[in-house]
């Protein structure tokens, strides 16, 4: 056990975690060079394409250190995005130390700070590493100073590397061995293991990633998941190389996997504690949390006949991603579908994209919203995340919405623009910190609803890409809401209804009317689009009708040509939905979400 | 001979087949024309022989017709002997009902009293005259060989020859044409009380000389709004004068028994629009029988050579699926006075709402079981079917 090191790489998005992982894997000879590909741990198509990590990945690296001894380095590569911060926190709970990566050209960003705090909460040894020193824009002294001032870390201990060029990798490996303490805990104690990840294998069921803190687990053991309360028989234990490698047992200090006939990933909660049924641990490990969705949207199949297909796809999807929650929903305009809850906007986007690409679904996703809380006249408190269930306004006595605390790190010159954006988005209670000269951290209390639609894009735009953003959920606060409906030729387009703050209703109404005007193609008759609150129209736009579309020509007996043209035009209508007599393309539902400049 | 089902508006129209003959010869080529036609008469003899061969191929499938349409090209340019040969051959292969409509397309400058008398002798009882315009400048622009005066003379000759079923082809939407100018042309046309008028909008295909001038920016065609005005003016003007707007571009004088009977509608063309069988002989001609459509090679030389090699000169064919039949029925129905069956439209999800919206917008009217495009509906007739196809309903 003294020869084990468990560590994670943490950083702001894109600072090079996965690339550094690649180098560590290569340096330790885990993969032959010809098998190698960049970001080797990012195995999903969508990860490789977007160049981001969505799911944690674990790998055990055998390493012979300068002291001549053999070590087992267990590396957990984590996603950088805030949506997955619970997953990151469980990964960190499984480690004794972290490599804190900072991009030499970008410096410290919002999530560098957030992730550092997380690591400190877990009392982890922190090895600061400045990455990308090969870049012409690299400013090593400047970043060192930020690390010292903003992160409060001793810059003398900072390592320098270029993950891309393979510079400084040996020093990092040696630092891991030298600075990160070996795990403690005895194999003789009752079993206590932390589940920090799970994924689905169609042959074996759920493969649980875990860190054993005490005791031992081996095939044949009967284990209990302490929070979930279920009991399973262990079929296989092992460690992660590039593929799974079975071992006779996992014992205290080790990071590995176990397979125990658990059918779906949903039956294993990340953060749960594994123990022996016959000889349980005294208490579960701390830090378990039910992850709750914060962003909600409905998805509908484009074809009405495809509902069952979509239902099947969601079920499969959920096998692998327990954080997605969904239930049946239905819309007059879009038919049967599902109301889904997501960890955040990136999570929503990823679910949408994976459903389309990996599961071949054509879907329409509605405007995302948050979960509101209403106190009714009879004193009952209900939560509503679907505009369909917006209560009768006359029965509402109190309304609350979720607030977040934002942490926005920017160069000082953008303060004015960012303040303006945050105030527009109903930010209150602003605080400023100046972590280092020329840099500002802005904290606002802000309604979550205001950041889930194009806030981050706007922030990026107005700060020319220098702004970074992170948030944590605060609490529910009193607010004043309205339900905005969209009417197309007098018919309600229920899939576009939304619950909005009363001060923002008009703006949204105008925006939706304008977007729909651009997206809905001209038809045979005029189309009126209206935004309505209760019976009152607050915005409108009109799509004029076709003025002429006929060939007044002699075409004799050639009917084929006419029909073929029609067939071509009809093909373009395959992805349209009828609302009353108006044909609405799928793109219209998406367009209302896009920022103006897109 | 079984009649059309009772609900049909076109009571004159029967379920008997029609025969079309494409005669691909013209004296000169008009600069806007993309029909299959060549200049010069060198190939006429070969063509007539080939046509005879082709007719022979279809004797079994099509035995009897009640309409014959000699189109082109310029059939009136054939000599009397050539026409005799043609008609004799056709009558040898096929049977024509006693009351058949036999139409010949003619250009005004070809017509003489003798020629017209000969047409009558051959059994031709309907003339379709390529007038295009009564404005000399427009006629020159269109590259027509005749003058307005020649047309007027031809019209008098036609009536004198005893033709009582006469159709005029006119063209609007020419560059620089005004609504007043076009009204003048219509007025002049009406002074001859034609039984039928086809009013086409100048449509310029890219590969034609006129098309190239448009592409090169030397010519500007009227914009959509102007085209719409021309279309509606034509429809209103002719309807007010007692003509029945029975297809997008076609108008027929109300017969003595008004009230729905379409006596002067072109029986032959109706077969195209009501999906009644027809046989087309000659290059580029289209045929339709029992859910199958086919069409001929459009090169005159190849047409002749394949027939002399004993092969059918068919360039392509298709067997219609039920969905294609539905599409055709919609597309054609909305272009004609017969309209589309309400029940058919209701089958489509949201069909009821669509019919209601179109009615409210004044584009269609519901007449019993039929949904019929109004004049405003006909201006967007090619779009009307799209309200009833392919869209996922609620
Ligand atoms: N020039 C240079 N580029 C690097 C270096 N390390 C990583 N990159 C590039 O930075 C980008 C992001 O690298 P990743 O390794 O995917 O970053 P990550 O931190 O894993 O990103 P997330 O998983 O999305 O949080 C990629 O284009 C890498 O090629 C480096 O040392 N030098
Ligand atoms: S007369 Fe008719 S067929 Fe001949 S070239 Fe002119 S438009 Fe074409
Ligand atoms: Mg990564």
PDB file of N, CA and C in Angstrom, chain A residues 302-304 332-335 522-526 546-567 569-570 573-578 580-583, chain B residues 34 172 200-201 224-225 227-228 247-248 272-273 278 286 293 318 320 323-324 327-328 331 335 350 353-354 357-358 361 363 378-384 386-387 389-394:
ATOM      1  N   UNK A 302     -39.722  14.155 -33.427  1.00  0.00           N
ATOM      2  CA  UNK A 302     -40.187  14.940 -34.578  1.00  0.00           C
ATOM      3  C   UNK A 302     -41.357  14.236 -35.247  1.00  0.00           C
ATOM      4  N   UNK A 303     -41.235  12.953 -35.434  1.00  0.00           N
ATOM      5  CA  UNK A 303     -42.350  12.214 -36.023  1.00  0.00           C
ATOM      6  C   UNK A 303     -43.271  11.723 -34.923  1.00  0.00           C
ATOM      7  N   UNK A 304     -44.552  11.850 -35.125  1.00  0.00           N
ATOM      8  CA  UNK A 304     -45.470  11.444 -34.064  1.00  0.00           C
ATOM      9  C   UNK A 304     -45.431   9.949 -33.788  1.00  0.00           C
ATOM     10  N   UNK A 332     -50.114  19.904 -27.036  1.00  0.00           N
ATOM     11  CA  UNK A 332     -51.083  19.886 -28.132  1.00  0.00           C
ATOM     12  C   UNK A 332     -50.353  20.024 -29.458  1.00  0.00           C
ATOM     13  N   UNK A 333     -49.293  20.829 -29.472  1.00  0.00           N
ATOM     14  CA  UNK A 333     -48.600  21.073 -30.731  1.00  0.00           C
ATOM     15  C   UNK A 333     -47.647  19.939 -31.093  1.00  0.00           C
ATOM     16  N   UNK A 334     -47.003  19.366 -30.098  1.00  0.00           N
ATOM     17  CA  UNK A 334     -45.923  18.437 -30.396  1.00  0.00           C
ATOM     18  C   UNK A 334     -46.242  16.992 -30.037  1.00  0.00           C
ATOM     19  N   UNK A 335     -47.397  16.770 -29.465  1.00  0.00           N
ATOM     20  CA  UNK A 335     -47.777  15.393 -29.168  1.00  0.00           C
ATOM     21  C   UNK A 335     -47.160  14.905 -27.866  1.00  0.00           C
ATOM     22  N   UNK A 522     -43.042  31.374 -45.112  1.00  0.00           N
ATOM     23  CA  UNK A 522     -44.276  31.942 -45.651  1.00  0.00           C
ATOM     24  C   UNK A 522     -45.258  30.841 -45.978  1.00  0.00           C
ATOM     25  N   UNK A 523     -46.506  31.132 -45.826  1.00  0.00           N
ATOM     26  CA  UNK A 523     -47.498  30.151 -46.201  1.00  0.00           C
ATOM     27  C   UNK A 523     -48.533  30.776 -47.129  1.00  0.00           C
ATOM     28  N   UNK A 524     -49.586  30.020 -47.388  1.00  0.00           N
ATOM     29  CA  UNK A 524     -50.604  30.498 -48.323  1.00  0.00           C
ATOM     30  C   UNK A 524     -51.365  31.689 -47.746  1.00  0.00           C
ATOM     31  N   UNK A 525     -51.359  31.778 -46.405  1.00  0.00           N
ATOM     32  CA  UNK A 525     -52.112  32.860 -45.777  1.00  0.00           C
ATOM     33  C   UNK A 525     -51.220  33.571 -44.772  1.00  0.00           C
ATOM     34  N   UNK A 526     -51.662  34.734 -44.370  1.00  0.00           N
ATOM     35  CA  UNK A 526     -50.915  35.510 -43.399  1.00  0.00           C
ATOM     36  C   UNK A 526     -50.857  34.769 -42.066  1.00  0.00           C
ATOM     37  N   UNK A 546     -47.725  34.064 -49.256  1.00  0.00           N
ATOM     38  CA  UNK A 546     -47.226  33.961 -50.623  1.00  0.00           C
ATOM     39  C   UNK A 546     -48.098  34.786 -51.534  1.00  0.00           C
ATOM     40  N   UNK A 547     -47.500  35.557 -52.408  1.00  0.00           N
ATOM     41  CA  UNK A 547     -48.283  36.379 -53.312  1.00  0.00           C
ATOM     42  C   UNK A 547     -48.535  35.647 -54.614  1.00  0.00           C
ATOM     43  N   UNK A 548     -47.557  34.948 -55.053  1.00  0.00           N
ATOM     44  CA  UNK A 548     -47.764  34.215 -56.297  1.00  0.00           C
ATOM     45  C   UNK A 548     -46.933  32.946 -56.287  1.00  0.00           C
ATOM     46  N   UNK A 549     -47.553  31.851 -56.590  1.00  0.00           N
ATOM     47  CA  UNK A 549     -46.813  30.615 -56.775  1.00  0.00           C
ATOM     48  C   UNK A 549     -47.631  29.693 -57.649  1.00  0.00           C
ATOM     49  N   UNK A 550     -47.498  29.925 -58.941  1.00  0.00           N
ATOM     50  CA  UNK A 550     -48.205  29.071 -59.879  1.00  0.00           C
ATOM     51  C   UNK A 550     -47.493  29.222 -61.215  1.00  0.00           C
ATOM     52  N   UNK A 551     -47.375  28.128 -61.953  1.00  0.00           N
ATOM     53  CA  UNK A 551     -46.886  28.289 -63.309  1.00  0.00           C
ATOM     54  C   UNK A 551     -48.092  28.285 -64.224  1.00  0.00           C
ATOM     55  N   UNK A 552     -48.319  29.459 -64.825  1.00  0.00           N
ATOM     56  CA  UNK A 552     -49.424  29.564 -65.779  1.00  0.00           C
ATOM     57  C   UNK A 552     -48.822  29.334 -67.148  1.00  0.00           C
ATOM     58  N   UNK A 553     -48.522  28.070 -67.391  1.00  0.00           N
ATOM     59  CA  UNK A 553     -47.771  27.734 -68.586  1.00  0.00           C
ATOM     60  C   UNK A 553     -48.415  26.508 -69.193  1.00  0.00           C
ATOM     61  N   UNK A 554     -48.191  26.336 -70.472  1.00  0.00           N
ATOM     62  CA  UNK A 554     -48.695  25.124 -71.097  1.00  0.00           C
ATOM     63  C   UNK A 554     -47.727  23.997 -70.783  1.00  0.00           C
ATOM     64  N   UNK A 555     -48.202  22.960 -70.068  1.00  0.00           N
ATOM     65  CA  UNK A 555     -47.285  21.866 -69.747  1.00  0.00           C
ATOM     66  C   UNK A 555     -47.781  20.540 -70.297  1.00  0.00           C
ATOM     67  N   UNK A 556     -48.864  20.614 -71.086  1.00  0.00           N
ATOM     68  CA  UNK A 556     -49.339  19.432 -71.802  1.00  0.00           C
ATOM     69  C   UNK A 556     -49.561  18.260 -70.877  1.00  0.00           C
ATOM     70  N   UNK A 557     -49.140  17.092 -71.326  1.00  0.00           N
ATOM     71  CA  UNK A 557     -49.394  15.888 -70.539  1.00  0.00           C
ATOM     72  C   UNK A 557     -48.281  15.584 -69.551  1.00  0.00           C
ATOM     73  N   UNK A 558     -47.294  16.505 -69.415  1.00  0.00           N
ATOM     74  CA  UNK A 558     -46.168  16.244 -68.515  1.00  0.00           C
ATOM     75  C   UNK A 558     -46.551  16.552 -67.068  1.00  0.00           C
ATOM     76  N   UNK A 559     -47.190  15.579 -66.444  1.00  0.00           N
ATOM     77  CA  UNK A 559     -47.622  15.748 -65.058  1.00  0.00           C
ATOM     78  C   UNK A 559     -46.468  15.379 -64.120  1.00  0.00           C
ATOM     79  N   UNK A 560     -45.600  14.515 -64.631  1.00  0.00           N
ATOM     80  CA  UNK A 560     -44.500  14.005 -63.803  1.00  0.00           C
ATOM     81  C   UNK A 560     -43.645  15.135 -63.248  1.00  0.00           C
ATOM     82  N   UNK A 561     -43.313  16.084 -64.119  1.00  0.00           N
ATOM     83  CA  UNK A 561     -42.450  17.158 -63.699  1.00  0.00           C
ATOM     84  C   UNK A 561     -43.075  17.973 -62.554  1.00  0.00           C
ATOM     85  N   UNK A 562     -44.359  18.249 -62.712  1.00  0.00           N
ATOM     86  CA  UNK A 562     -45.072  18.991 -61.664  1.00  0.00           C
ATOM     87  C   UNK A 562     -45.020  18.222 -60.344  1.00  0.00           C
ATOM     88  N   UNK A 563     -45.305  16.927 -60.447  1.00  0.00           N
ATOM     89  CA  UNK A 563     -45.378  16.147 -59.213  1.00  0.00           C
ATOM     90  C   UNK A 563     -44.016  16.035 -58.551  1.00  0.00           C
ATOM     91  N   UNK A 564     -42.977  15.887 -59.360  1.00  0.00           N
ATOM     92  CA  UNK A 564     -41.640  15.753 -58.777  1.00  0.00           C
ATOM     93  C   UNK A 564     -41.255  16.999 -57.997  1.00  0.00           C
ATOM     94  N   UNK A 565     -41.622  18.134 -58.527  1.00  0.00           N
ATOM     95  CA  UNK A 565     -41.343  19.383 -57.835  1.00  0.00           C
ATOM     96  C   UNK A 565     -42.037  19.382 -56.468  1.00  0.00           C
ATOM     97  N   UNK A 566     -43.264  18.940 -56.509  1.00  0.00           N
ATOM     98  CA  UNK A 566     -44.054  18.875 -55.276  1.00  0.00           C
ATOM     99  C   UNK A 566     -43.431  17.894 -54.281  1.00  0.00           C
ATOM    100  N   UNK A 567     -42.943  16.790 -54.811  1.00  0.00           N
ATOM    101  CA  UNK A 567     -42.307  15.803 -53.927  1.00  0.00           C
ATOM    102  C   UNK A 567     -41.089  16.405 -53.259  1.00  0.00           C
ATOM    103  N   UNK A 569     -40.567  19.623 -52.640  1.00  0.00           N
ATOM    104  CA  UNK A 569     -41.013  20.595 -51.637  1.00  0.00           C
ATOM    105  C   UNK A 569     -41.545  19.888 -50.403  1.00  0.00           C
ATOM    106  N   UNK A 570     -42.231  18.795 -50.645  1.00  0.00           N
ATOM    107  CA  UNK A 570     -42.810  18.081 -49.520  1.00  0.00           C
ATOM    108  C   UNK A 570     -41.716  17.514 -48.613  1.00  0.00           C
ATOM    109  N   UNK A 573     -40.782  19.413 -45.803  1.00  0.00           N
ATOM    110  CA  UNK A 573     -41.788  19.620 -44.759  1.00  0.00           C
ATOM    111  C   UNK A 573     -41.817  18.480 -43.761  1.00  0.00           C
ATOM    112  N   UNK A 574     -40.982  17.493 -43.994  1.00  0.00           N
ATOM    113  CA  UNK A 574     -41.006  16.307 -43.148  1.00  0.00           C
ATOM    114  C   UNK A 574     -40.824  16.639 -41.676  1.00  0.00           C
ATOM    115  N   UNK A 575     -40.032  17.660 -41.404  1.00  0.00           N
ATOM    116  CA  UNK A 575     -39.759  17.985 -40.016  1.00  0.00           C
ATOM    117  C   UNK A 575     -40.605  19.150 -39.524  1.00  0.00           C
ATOM    118  N   UNK A 576     -41.804  19.259 -40.058  1.00  0.00           N
ATOM    119  CA  UNK A 576     -42.674  20.344 -39.611  1.00  0.00           C
ATOM    120  C   UNK A 576     -43.780  19.822 -38.714  1.00  0.00           C
ATOM    121  N   UNK A 577     -44.279  20.732 -37.892  1.00  0.00           N
ATOM    122  CA  UNK A 577     -45.381  20.397 -37.014  1.00  0.00           C
ATOM    123  C   UNK A 577     -46.528  21.347 -37.343  1.00  0.00           C
ATOM    124  N   UNK A 578     -47.750  20.815 -37.239  1.00  0.00           N
ATOM    125  CA  UNK A 578     -48.915  21.655 -37.515  1.00  0.00           C
ATOM    126  C   UNK A 578     -49.451  22.244 -36.225  1.00  0.00           C
ATOM    127  N   UNK A 580     -52.708  24.369 -35.520  1.00  0.00           N
ATOM    128  CA  UNK A 580     -53.840  24.831 -36.305  1.00  0.00           C
ATOM    129  C   UNK A 580     -53.515  24.508 -37.746  1.00  0.00           C
ATOM    130  N   UNK A 581     -53.533  25.534 -38.597  1.00  0.00           N
ATOM    131  CA  UNK A 581     -53.222  25.279 -39.998  1.00  0.00           C
ATOM    132  C   UNK A 581     -51.821  25.765 -40.352  1.00  0.00           C
ATOM    133  N   UNK A 582     -51.056  26.140 -39.336  1.00  0.00           N
ATOM    134  CA  UNK A 582     -49.740  26.689 -39.612  1.00  0.00           C
ATOM    135  C   UNK A 582     -48.671  25.602 -39.484  1.00  0.00           C
ATOM    136  N   UNK A 583     -47.814  25.535 -40.485  1.00  0.00           N
ATOM    137  CA  UNK A 583     -46.752  24.536 -40.469  1.00  0.00           C
ATOM    138  C   UNK A 583     -45.504  25.148 -39.878  1.00  0.00           C
TER     139      UNK A 583
ATOM    140  N   UNK B  34     -39.255  26.526 -75.255  1.00  0.00           N
ATOM    141  CA  UNK B  34     -38.495  25.332 -74.883  1.00  0.00           C
ATOM    142  C   UNK B  34     -39.269  24.057 -75.188  1.00  0.00           C
ATOM    143  N   UNK B 172     -48.995  36.951 -71.304  1.00  0.00           N
ATOM    144  CA  UNK B 172     -48.818  38.184 -70.536  1.00  0.00           C
ATOM    145  C   UNK B 172     -47.562  38.084 -69.683  1.00  0.00           C
ATOM    146  N   UNK B 200     -51.313  32.470 -70.975  1.00  0.00           N
ATOM    147  CA  UNK B 200     -50.086  31.976 -70.340  1.00  0.00           C
ATOM    148  C   UNK B 200     -49.223  33.149 -69.907  1.00  0.00           C
ATOM    149  N   UNK B 201     -48.529  32.914 -68.822  1.00  0.00           N
ATOM    150  CA  UNK B 201     -47.568  33.912 -68.402  1.00  0.00           C
ATOM    151  C   UNK B 201     -46.236  33.579 -69.048  1.00  0.00           C
ATOM    152  N   UNK B 224     -42.914  39.454 -58.873  1.00  0.00           N
ATOM    153  CA  UNK B 224     -44.032  38.589 -58.492  1.00  0.00           C
ATOM    154  C   UNK B 224     -45.321  39.376 -58.290  1.00  0.00           C
ATOM    155  N   UNK B 225     -45.184  40.538 -57.683  1.00  0.00           N
ATOM    156  CA  UNK B 225     -46.378  41.329 -57.381  1.00  0.00           C
ATOM    157  C   UNK B 225     -47.079  41.737 -58.677  1.00  0.00           C
ATOM    158  N   UNK B 227     -46.765  40.147 -61.556  1.00  0.00           N
ATOM    159  CA  UNK B 227     -47.309  38.918 -62.142  1.00  0.00           C
ATOM    160  C   UNK B 227     -48.663  38.588 -61.531  1.00  0.00           C
ATOM    161  N   UNK B 228     -48.728  38.801 -60.216  1.00  0.00           N
ATOM    162  CA  UNK B 228     -49.982  38.537 -59.522  1.00  0.00           C
ATOM    163  C   UNK B 228     -51.089  39.435 -60.052  1.00  0.00           C
ATOM    164  N   UNK B 247     -59.276  26.358 -65.430  1.00  0.00           N
ATOM    165  CA  UNK B 247     -57.943  25.891 -65.045  1.00  0.00           C
ATOM    166  C   UNK B 247     -57.076  27.120 -64.940  1.00  0.00           C
ATOM    167  N   UNK B 248     -55.984  27.025 -64.189  1.00  0.00           N
ATOM    168  CA  UNK B 248     -55.095  28.162 -63.954  1.00  0.00           C
ATOM    169  C   UNK B 248     -54.994  29.109 -65.152  1.00  0.00           C
ATOM    170  N   UNK B 272     -55.677  15.408 -69.120  1.00  0.00           N
ATOM    171  CA  UNK B 272     -54.425  15.538 -68.361  1.00  0.00           C
ATOM    172  C   UNK B 272     -54.723  15.843 -66.900  1.00  0.00           C
ATOM    173  N   UNK B 273     -55.689  16.723 -66.714  1.00  0.00           N
ATOM    174  CA  UNK B 273     -55.896  17.276 -65.367  1.00  0.00           C
ATOM    175  C   UNK B 273     -56.783  16.395 -64.494  1.00  0.00           C
ATOM    176  N   UNK B 278     -54.318   8.895 -71.555  1.00  0.00           N
ATOM    177  CA  UNK B 278     -54.028   9.525 -72.844  1.00  0.00           C
ATOM    178  C   UNK B 278     -52.767   8.911 -73.421  1.00  0.00           C
ATOM    179  N   UNK B 286     -45.943  12.764 -73.824  1.00  0.00           N
ATOM    180  CA  UNK B 286     -46.174  12.025 -72.578  1.00  0.00           C
ATOM    181  C   UNK B 286     -47.447  11.205 -72.670  1.00  0.00           C
ATOM    182  N   UNK B 293     -46.931   6.243 -66.180  1.00  0.00           N
ATOM    183  CA  UNK B 293     -46.634   7.373 -67.054  1.00  0.00           C
ATOM    184  C   UNK B 293     -45.352   7.072 -67.809  1.00  0.00           C
ATOM    185  N   UNK B 318     -42.662   5.659 -65.325  1.00  0.00           N
ATOM    186  CA  UNK B 318     -42.807   5.456 -63.889  1.00  0.00           C
ATOM    187  C   UNK B 318     -44.172   4.843 -63.609  1.00  0.00           C
ATOM    188  N   UNK B 320     -46.927   4.763 -60.743  1.00  0.00           N
ATOM    189  CA  UNK B 320     -47.208   5.633 -59.607  1.00  0.00           C
ATOM    190  C   UNK B 320     -47.568   4.846 -58.360  1.00  0.00           C
ATOM    191  N   UNK B 323     -49.187   7.083 -52.947  1.00  0.00           N
ATOM    192  CA  UNK B 323     -48.860   8.412 -52.443  1.00  0.00           C
ATOM    193  C   UNK B 323     -48.635   9.397 -53.596  1.00  0.00           C
ATOM    194  N   UNK B 324     -48.006   8.927 -54.662  1.00  0.00           N
ATOM    195  CA  UNK B 324     -47.800   9.799 -55.822  1.00  0.00           C
ATOM    196  C   UNK B 324     -49.133  10.142 -56.478  1.00  0.00           C
ATOM    197  N   UNK B 327     -50.671  12.826 -54.468  1.00  0.00           N
ATOM    198  CA  UNK B 327     -50.036  14.116 -54.736  1.00  0.00           C
ATOM    199  C   UNK B 327     -50.528  14.718 -56.043  1.00  0.00           C
ATOM    200  N   UNK B 328     -50.582  13.877 -57.073  1.00  0.00           N
ATOM    201  CA  UNK B 328     -51.038  14.361 -58.380  1.00  0.00           C
ATOM    202  C   UNK B 328     -52.468  14.856 -58.303  1.00  0.00           C
ATOM    203  N   UNK B 331     -52.405  18.195 -56.644  1.00  0.00           N
ATOM    204  CA  UNK B 331     -51.776  19.232 -57.452  1.00  0.00           C
ATOM    205  C   UNK B 331     -52.677  19.628 -58.612  1.00  0.00           C
ATOM    206  N   UNK B 335     -55.628  23.081 -59.320  1.00  0.00           N
ATOM    207  CA  UNK B 335     -55.443  23.944 -60.491  1.00  0.00           C
ATOM    208  C   UNK B 335     -56.713  24.041 -61.342  1.00  0.00           C
ATOM    209  N   UNK B 350     -54.710  17.467 -39.526  1.00  0.00           N
ATOM    210  CA  UNK B 350     -54.789  18.928 -39.610  1.00  0.00           C
ATOM    211  C   UNK B 350     -55.472  19.419 -40.872  1.00  0.00           C
ATOM    212  N   UNK B 353     -58.409  21.895 -40.344  1.00  0.00           N
ATOM    213  CA  UNK B 353     -57.957  23.229 -39.957  1.00  0.00           C
ATOM    214  C   UNK B 353     -57.396  23.954 -41.168  1.00  0.00           C
ATOM    215  N   UNK B 354     -56.690  23.221 -42.017  1.00  0.00           N
ATOM    216  CA  UNK B 354     -56.088  23.837 -43.194  1.00  0.00           C
ATOM    217  C   UNK B 354     -57.175  24.314 -44.160  1.00  0.00           C
ATOM    218  N   UNK B 357     -58.622  27.429 -42.736  1.00  0.00           N
ATOM    219  CA  UNK B 357     -57.736  28.590 -42.852  1.00  0.00           C
ATOM    220  C   UNK B 357     -57.682  29.095 -44.290  1.00  0.00           C
ATOM    221  N   UNK B 358     -57.639  28.175 -45.239  1.00  0.00           N
ATOM    222  CA  UNK B 358     -57.588  28.576 -46.645  1.00  0.00           C
ATOM    223  C   UNK B 358     -58.892  29.248 -47.061  1.00  0.00           C
ATOM    224  N   UNK B 361     -58.933  32.689 -45.641  1.00  0.00           N
ATOM    225  CA  UNK B 361     -58.030  33.569 -46.372  1.00  0.00           C
ATOM    226  C   UNK B 361     -58.538  33.839 -47.790  1.00  0.00           C
ATOM    227  N   UNK B 363     -58.852  31.727 -50.282  1.00  0.00           N
ATOM    228  CA  UNK B 363     -58.100  31.023 -51.317  1.00  0.00           C
ATOM    229  C   UNK B 363     -58.868  29.845 -51.895  1.00  0.00           C
ATOM    230  N   UNK B 378     -55.917  30.399 -57.071  1.00  0.00           N
ATOM    231  CA  UNK B 378     -55.208  29.925 -58.262  1.00  0.00           C
ATOM    232  C   UNK B 378     -53.857  30.616 -58.420  1.00  0.00           C
ATOM    233  N   UNK B 379     -53.737  31.863 -57.940  1.00  0.00           N
ATOM    234  CA  UNK B 379     -52.422  32.542 -58.051  1.00  0.00           C
ATOM    235  C   UNK B 379     -51.365  31.820 -57.237  1.00  0.00           C
ATOM    236  N   UNK B 380     -51.785  31.066 -56.219  1.00  0.00           N
ATOM    237  CA  UNK B 380     -50.809  30.313 -55.430  1.00  0.00           C
ATOM    238  C   UNK B 380     -51.109  28.808 -55.528  1.00  0.00           C
ATOM    239  N   UNK B 381     -51.688  28.424 -56.675  1.00  0.00           N
ATOM    240  CA  UNK B 381     -52.180  27.044 -56.803  1.00  0.00           C
ATOM    241  C   UNK B 381     -51.100  25.997 -56.575  1.00  0.00           C
ATOM    242  N   UNK B 382     -49.864  26.306 -56.970  1.00  0.00           N
ATOM    243  CA  UNK B 382     -48.817  25.291 -56.818  1.00  0.00           C
ATOM    244  C   UNK B 382     -48.437  25.078 -55.357  1.00  0.00           C
ATOM    245  N   UNK B 383     -48.898  25.975 -54.504  1.00  0.00           N
ATOM    246  CA  UNK B 383     -48.562  25.882 -53.085  1.00  0.00           C
ATOM    247  C   UNK B 383     -49.686  25.234 -52.274  1.00  0.00           C
ATOM    248  N   UNK B 384     -50.888  25.292 -52.807  1.00  0.00           N
ATOM    249  CA  UNK B 384     -52.015  24.771 -52.035  1.00  0.00           C
ATOM    250  C   UNK B 384     -51.845  23.305 -51.607  1.00  0.00           C
ATOM    251  N   UNK B 386     -49.345  21.783 -50.698  1.00  0.00           N
ATOM    252  CA  UNK B 386     -48.366  21.632 -49.619  1.00  0.00           C
ATOM    253  C   UNK B 386     -48.995  21.751 -48.238  1.00  0.00           C
ATOM    254  N   UNK B 387     -50.200  22.287 -48.197  1.00  0.00           N
ATOM    255  CA  UNK B 387     -50.911  22.323 -46.918  1.00  0.00           C
ATOM    256  C   UNK B 387     -51.426  20.956 -46.494  1.00  0.00           C
ATOM    257  N   UNK B 389     -49.746  17.822 -47.281  1.00  0.00           N
ATOM    258  CA  UNK B 389     -48.812  16.715 -47.466  1.00  0.00           C
ATOM    259  C   UNK B 389     -47.694  16.731 -46.434  1.00  0.00           C
ATOM    260  N   UNK B 390     -47.313  15.555 -46.027  1.00  0.00           N
ATOM    261  CA  UNK B 390     -46.021  15.346 -45.382  1.00  0.00           C
ATOM    262  C   UNK B 390     -45.807  15.941 -44.011  1.00  0.00           C
ATOM    263  N   UNK B 391     -46.751  16.713 -43.498  1.00  0.00           N
ATOM    264  CA  UNK B 391     -46.505  17.364 -42.227  1.00  0.00           C
ATOM    265  C   UNK B 391     -47.037  16.501 -41.098  1.00  0.00           C
ATOM    266  N   UNK B 392     -46.256  16.397 -40.042  1.00  0.00           N
ATOM    267  CA  UNK B 392     -46.725  15.664 -38.878  1.00  0.00           C
ATOM    268  C   UNK B 392     -47.787  16.486 -38.172  1.00  0.00           C
ATOM    269  N   UNK B 393     -48.895  15.888 -37.939  1.00  0.00           N
ATOM    270  CA  UNK B 393     -49.991  16.644 -37.333  1.00  0.00           C
ATOM    271  C   UNK B 393     -49.939  16.623 -35.828  1.00  0.00           C
ATOM    272  N   UNK B 394     -50.874  17.309 -35.230  1.00  0.00           N
ATOM    273  CA  UNK B 394     -50.881  17.362 -33.767  1.00  0.00           C
ATOM    274  C   UNK B 394     -51.579  16.133 -33.215  1.00  0.00           C
TER     275      UNK B 394
END
